[in-house]
């Protein structure tokens, strides 16, 4: 897509079993999938663009109608997060940030950006700077995940409510983490 365009943009939909190859224009903008209360399940999603700080999947749920992102294979570029949203069940995804980076670097963003009230379970995250970014968020559950990251496994500065961080595996690599906490909550 070119600046400001999404590959798929919808509300209250199911996106199941698709292959989405997302190529951004040189002037950033848009997402592979942007939806509200969507069920995004069993898809293969790969970015062929540079990333430009945008997320591949954005899905906003609500307190009465949660969204779902499950059983997907997601390859994000160097300057791109894989998932962003709130009131989501994010489960059983394979999320890789090491694909085809132009200069050989791993991904410079967080794999998952929670915006509050997310259940993040049974995901495999590799090749990102951070696993979950949850600054100023409310009540997330992060359980049974595998994170291979360079800096923060979970970053939740200024968080609120009740959070559960349980039974995760955090594996750090590289050398740019010497002053960072693996799990950081305030």
mmCIF file of C-alpha atoms in Angstrom:
data_model
loop_
_atom_site.group_PDB
_atom_site.id
_atom_site.type_symbol
_atom_site.label_atom_id
_atom_site.label_comp_id
_atom_site.label_asym_id
_atom_site.label_seq_id
_atom_site.Cartn_x
_atom_site.Cartn_y
_atom_site.Cartn_z
ATOM 1 C CA UNK A 1 0.000 0.000 0.000
ATOM 2 C CA UNK A 2 1.011 3.590 -0.429
ATOM 3 C CA UNK A 3 0.953 6.257 2.247
ATOM 4 C CA UNK A 4 -2.078 5.944 4.546
ATOM 5 C CA UNK A 5 -3.511 2.809 2.950
ATOM 6 C CA UNK A 6 -4.264 -0.547 4.561
ATOM 7 C CA UNK A 7 -4.210 -3.951 2.888
ATOM 8 C CA UNK A 8 -7.507 -4.889 4.594
ATOM 9 C CA UNK A 9 -9.620 -2.436 6.585
ATOM 10 C CA UNK A 10 -12.890 -3.631 8.147
ATOM 11 C CA UNK A 11 -15.116 -3.977 11.223
ATOM 12 C CA UNK A 12 -16.579 -7.107 12.827
ATOM 13 C CA UNK A 13 -14.985 -9.491 10.316
ATOM 14 C CA UNK A 14 -13.236 -12.842 10.182
ATOM 15 C CA UNK A 15 -9.975 -12.960 8.239
ATOM 16 C CA UNK A 16 -9.104 -16.647 8.154
ATOM 17 C CA UNK A 17 -6.590 -18.657 6.131
ATOM 18 C CA UNK A 18 -5.299 -15.872 3.879
ATOM 19 C CA UNK A 19 -1.846 -15.022 2.610
ATOM 20 C CA UNK A 20 -1.098 -11.320 2.878
ATOM 21 C CA UNK A 21 2.117 -9.905 1.414
ATOM 22 C CA UNK A 22 2.248 -6.275 2.422
ATOM 23 C CA UNK A 23 4.461 -3.837 0.510
ATOM 24 C CA UNK A 24 4.567 -0.242 1.718
ATOM 25 C CA UNK A 25 5.420 2.698 -0.427
ATOM 26 C CA UNK A 26 8.517 4.700 0.412
ATOM 27 C CA UNK A 27 6.477 7.288 2.359
ATOM 28 C CA UNK A 28 5.186 5.196 5.272
ATOM 29 C CA UNK A 29 1.594 4.601 6.211
ATOM 30 C CA UNK A 30 -1.012 1.980 6.746
ATOM 31 C CA UNK A 31 -1.124 -1.600 7.965
ATOM 32 C CA UNK A 32 -1.564 -5.028 6.383
ATOM 33 C CA UNK A 33 -4.769 -5.455 8.447
ATOM 34 C CA UNK A 34 -6.612 -2.702 10.317
ATOM 35 C CA UNK A 35 -9.889 -3.672 11.964
ATOM 36 C CA UNK A 36 -12.215 -3.441 14.919
ATOM 37 C CA UNK A 37 -13.394 -6.555 16.776
ATOM 38 C CA UNK A 38 -11.874 -8.821 14.133
ATOM 39 C CA UNK A 39 -11.059 -12.511 14.228
ATOM 40 C CA UNK A 40 -7.691 -12.828 12.485
ATOM 41 C CA UNK A 41 -6.859 -16.509 12.414
ATOM 42 C CA UNK A 42 -4.589 -18.926 10.533
ATOM 43 C CA UNK A 43 -3.089 -16.369 8.137
ATOM 44 C CA UNK A 44 0.385 -15.992 6.648
ATOM 45 C CA UNK A 45 1.383 -12.324 6.807
ATOM 46 C CA UNK A 46 4.692 -10.998 5.523
ATOM 47 C CA UNK A 47 5.935 -7.482 5.090
ATOM 48 C CA UNK A 48 8.028 -6.785 2.040
ATOM 49 C CA UNK A 49 8.412 -3.111 2.917
ATOM 50 C CA UNK A 50 10.750 -1.249 5.220
ATOM 51 C CA UNK A 51 8.278 -0.960 8.087
ATOM 52 C CA UNK A 52 8.422 2.759 8.896
ATOM 53 C CA UNK A 53 7.226 2.212 12.486
ATOM 54 C CA UNK A 54 3.759 0.914 11.588
ATOM 55 C CA UNK A 55 2.246 -2.355 12.799
ATOM 56 C CA UNK A 56 1.290 -5.177 10.445
ATOM 57 C CA UNK A 57 -1.928 -6.003 12.331
ATOM 58 C CA UNK A 58 -4.045 -3.456 14.237
ATOM 59 C CA UNK A 59 -7.170 -4.855 15.895
ATOM 60 C CA UNK A 60 -9.288 -2.978 18.440
ATOM 61 C CA UNK A 61 -11.674 -4.970 20.571
ATOM 62 C CA UNK A 62 -13.969 -3.664 23.282
ATOM 63 C CA UNK A 63 -14.989 -4.668 26.768
ATOM 64 C CA UNK A 64 -18.100 -6.381 25.390
ATOM 65 C CA UNK A 65 -16.624 -7.689 22.112
ATOM 66 C CA UNK A 66 -12.998 -8.848 22.235
ATOM 67 C CA UNK A 67 -10.869 -9.222 19.127
ATOM 68 C CA UNK A 68 -8.733 -12.265 18.317
ATOM 69 C CA UNK A 69 -5.371 -12.752 16.632
ATOM 70 C CA UNK A 70 -4.518 -16.460 16.666
ATOM 71 C CA UNK A 71 -2.591 -19.177 14.846
ATOM 72 C CA UNK A 72 -0.942 -16.771 12.396
ATOM 73 C CA UNK A 73 2.567 -16.778 10.951
ATOM 74 C CA UNK A 74 3.825 -13.186 10.870
ATOM 75 C CA UNK A 75 7.089 -11.846 9.438
ATOM 76 C CA UNK A 76 7.737 -8.179 10.260
ATOM 77 C CA UNK A 77 10.457 -5.971 8.820
ATOM 78 C CA UNK A 78 13.201 -4.086 10.648
ATOM 79 C CA UNK A 79 11.143 -1.004 11.580
ATOM 80 C CA UNK A 80 7.785 -2.640 12.236
ATOM 81 C CA UNK A 81 5.788 -4.178 15.076
ATOM 82 C CA UNK A 82 3.705 -7.244 14.307
ATOM 83 C CA UNK A 83 0.574 -6.644 16.433
ATOM 84 C CA UNK A 84 -1.130 -3.660 18.081
ATOM 85 C CA UNK A 85 -4.499 -3.364 19.798
ATOM 86 C CA UNK A 86 -6.629 -3.619 22.913
ATOM 87 C CA UNK A 87 -9.157 -6.059 24.338
ATOM 88 C CA UNK A 88 -7.493 -8.838 22.335
ATOM 89 C CA UNK A 89 -6.787 -12.527 22.692
ATOM 90 C CA UNK A 90 -3.376 -12.954 21.035
ATOM 91 C CA UNK A 91 -2.687 -16.697 20.976
ATOM 92 C CA UNK A 92 -0.580 -19.351 19.249
ATOM 93 C CA UNK A 93 1.147 -17.032 16.761
ATOM 94 C CA UNK A 94 4.631 -17.408 15.299
ATOM 95 C CA UNK A 95 6.080 -13.877 15.060
ATOM 96 C CA UNK A 96 9.475 -13.378 13.398
ATOM 97 C CA UNK A 97 11.326 -10.065 13.150
ATOM 98 C CA UNK A 98 14.429 -11.296 11.352
ATOM 99 C CA UNK A 99 13.105 -11.586 7.823
ATOM 100 C CA UNK A 100 14.942 -9.924 4.939
ATOM 101 C CA UNK A 101 16.194 -6.902 6.835
ATOM 102 C CA UNK A 102 18.011 -4.749 4.286
ATOM 103 C CA UNK A 103 21.101 -4.180 6.436
ATOM 104 C CA UNK A 104 21.153 -7.521 8.244
ATOM 105 C CA UNK A 105 19.897 -6.109 11.576
ATOM 106 C CA UNK A 106 17.129 -7.674 13.583
ATOM 107 C CA UNK A 107 13.864 -5.855 14.133
ATOM 108 C CA UNK A 108 14.130 -2.564 16.060
ATOM 109 C CA UNK A 109 10.583 -2.582 17.507
ATOM 110 C CA UNK A 110 8.371 -4.586 19.858
ATOM 111 C CA UNK A 111 6.648 -7.682 18.525
ATOM 112 C CA UNK A 112 3.374 -6.961 20.343
ATOM 113 C CA UNK A 113 2.129 -3.528 21.412
ATOM 114 C CA UNK A 114 -0.697 -3.917 23.887
ATOM 115 C CA UNK A 115 -3.004 -0.973 24.341
ATOM 116 C CA UNK A 116 -4.702 -2.609 27.401
ATOM 117 C CA UNK A 117 -6.699 -5.660 28.431
ATOM 118 C CA UNK A 118 -4.894 -8.213 26.245
ATOM 119 C CA UNK A 119 -4.443 -11.930 26.866
ATOM 120 C CA UNK A 120 -1.124 -12.850 25.235
ATOM 121 C CA UNK A 121 -0.703 -16.645 25.343
ATOM 122 C CA UNK A 122 1.353 -19.387 23.699
ATOM 123 C CA UNK A 123 3.129 -17.194 21.149
ATOM 124 C CA UNK A 124 6.647 -17.681 19.779
ATOM 125 C CA UNK A 125 8.393 -14.341 19.281
ATOM 126 C CA UNK A 126 11.896 -14.177 17.791
ATOM 127 C CA UNK A 127 14.162 -11.502 16.382
ATOM 128 C CA UNK A 128 12.632 -8.361 17.908
ATOM 129 C CA UNK A 129 14.164 -5.717 20.143
ATOM 130 C CA UNK A 130 11.314 -6.142 22.698
ATOM 131 C CA UNK A 131 8.647 -8.787 23.240
ATOM 132 C CA UNK A 132 5.626 -6.920 24.633
ATOM 133 C CA UNK A 133 5.363 -3.138 24.926
ATOM 134 C CA UNK A 134 2.606 -2.234 27.397
ATOM 135 C CA UNK A 135 3.389 1.277 28.647
ATOM 136 C CA UNK A 136 0.475 2.975 30.480
ATOM 137 C CA UNK A 137 -1.677 -0.127 29.923
ATOM 138 C CA UNK A 138 -4.355 -1.747 32.018
ATOM 139 C CA UNK A 139 -4.562 -5.410 33.091
ATOM 140 C CA UNK A 140 -2.732 -7.640 30.625
ATOM 141 C CA UNK A 141 -2.164 -11.379 30.940
ATOM 142 C CA UNK A 142 1.102 -12.642 29.432
ATOM 143 C CA UNK A 143 1.426 -16.428 29.865
ATOM 144 C CA UNK A 144 3.131 -19.446 28.284
ATOM 145 C CA UNK A 145 5.043 -17.495 25.607
ATOM 146 C CA UNK A 146 8.563 -17.895 24.220
ATOM 147 C CA UNK A 147 10.417 -14.614 23.664
ATOM 148 C CA UNK A 148 13.822 -14.294 21.995
ATOM 149 C CA UNK A 149 14.597 -10.575 22.250
ATOM 150 C CA UNK A 150 17.520 -8.170 22.561
ATOM 151 C CA UNK A 151 16.198 -5.799 25.253
ATOM 152 C CA UNK A 152 12.923 -5.935 27.187
ATOM 153 C CA UNK A 153 10.856 -9.112 27.347
ATOM 154 C CA UNK A 154 7.984 -7.045 28.752
ATOM 155 C CA UNK A 155 8.078 -3.255 29.104
ATOM 156 C CA UNK A 156 5.170 -1.859 31.144
ATOM 157 C CA UNK A 157 6.182 1.491 32.551
ATOM 158 C CA UNK A 158 3.351 3.394 34.280
ATOM 159 C CA UNK A 159 0.939 0.439 34.103
ATOM 160 C CA UNK A 160 -2.384 0.070 35.937
ATOM 161 C CA UNK A 161 -4.754 -2.639 37.130
ATOM 162 C CA UNK A 162 -3.886 -6.306 37.532
ATOM 163 C CA UNK A 163 -1.230 -7.921 35.373
ATOM 164 C CA UNK A 164 -0.300 -11.602 35.181
ATOM 165 C CA UNK A 165 3.148 -12.591 33.879
ATOM 166 C CA UNK A 166 3.437 -16.352 34.201
ATOM 167 C CA UNK A 167 5.236 -19.359 32.741
ATOM 168 C CA UNK A 168 7.062 -17.481 29.955
ATOM 169 C CA UNK A 169 10.516 -18.213 28.568
ATOM 170 C CA UNK A 170 12.704 -15.156 27.922
ATOM 171 C CA UNK A 171 15.890 -15.632 25.920
ATOM 172 C CA UNK A 172 18.135 -12.626 25.350
ATOM 173 C CA UNK A 173 20.671 -12.321 22.572
ATOM 174 C CA UNK A 174 23.038 -9.627 21.356
ATOM 175 C CA UNK A 175 24.808 -6.962 23.396
ATOM 176 C CA UNK A 176 22.507 -3.910 23.367
ATOM 177 C CA UNK A 177 20.707 -4.873 26.581
ATOM 178 C CA UNK A 178 23.309 -4.343 29.277
ATOM 179 C CA UNK A 179 21.359 -1.644 31.186
ATOM 180 C CA UNK A 180 17.791 -2.888 30.622
ATOM 181 C CA UNK A 181 15.520 -4.947 32.818
ATOM 182 C CA UNK A 182 14.191 -8.093 31.181
ATOM 183 C CA UNK A 183 10.756 -7.452 32.725
ATOM 184 C CA UNK A 184 10.056 -3.820 33.623
ATOM 185 C CA UNK A 185 6.859 -2.731 35.417
ATOM 186 C CA UNK A 186 6.135 0.486 37.299
#
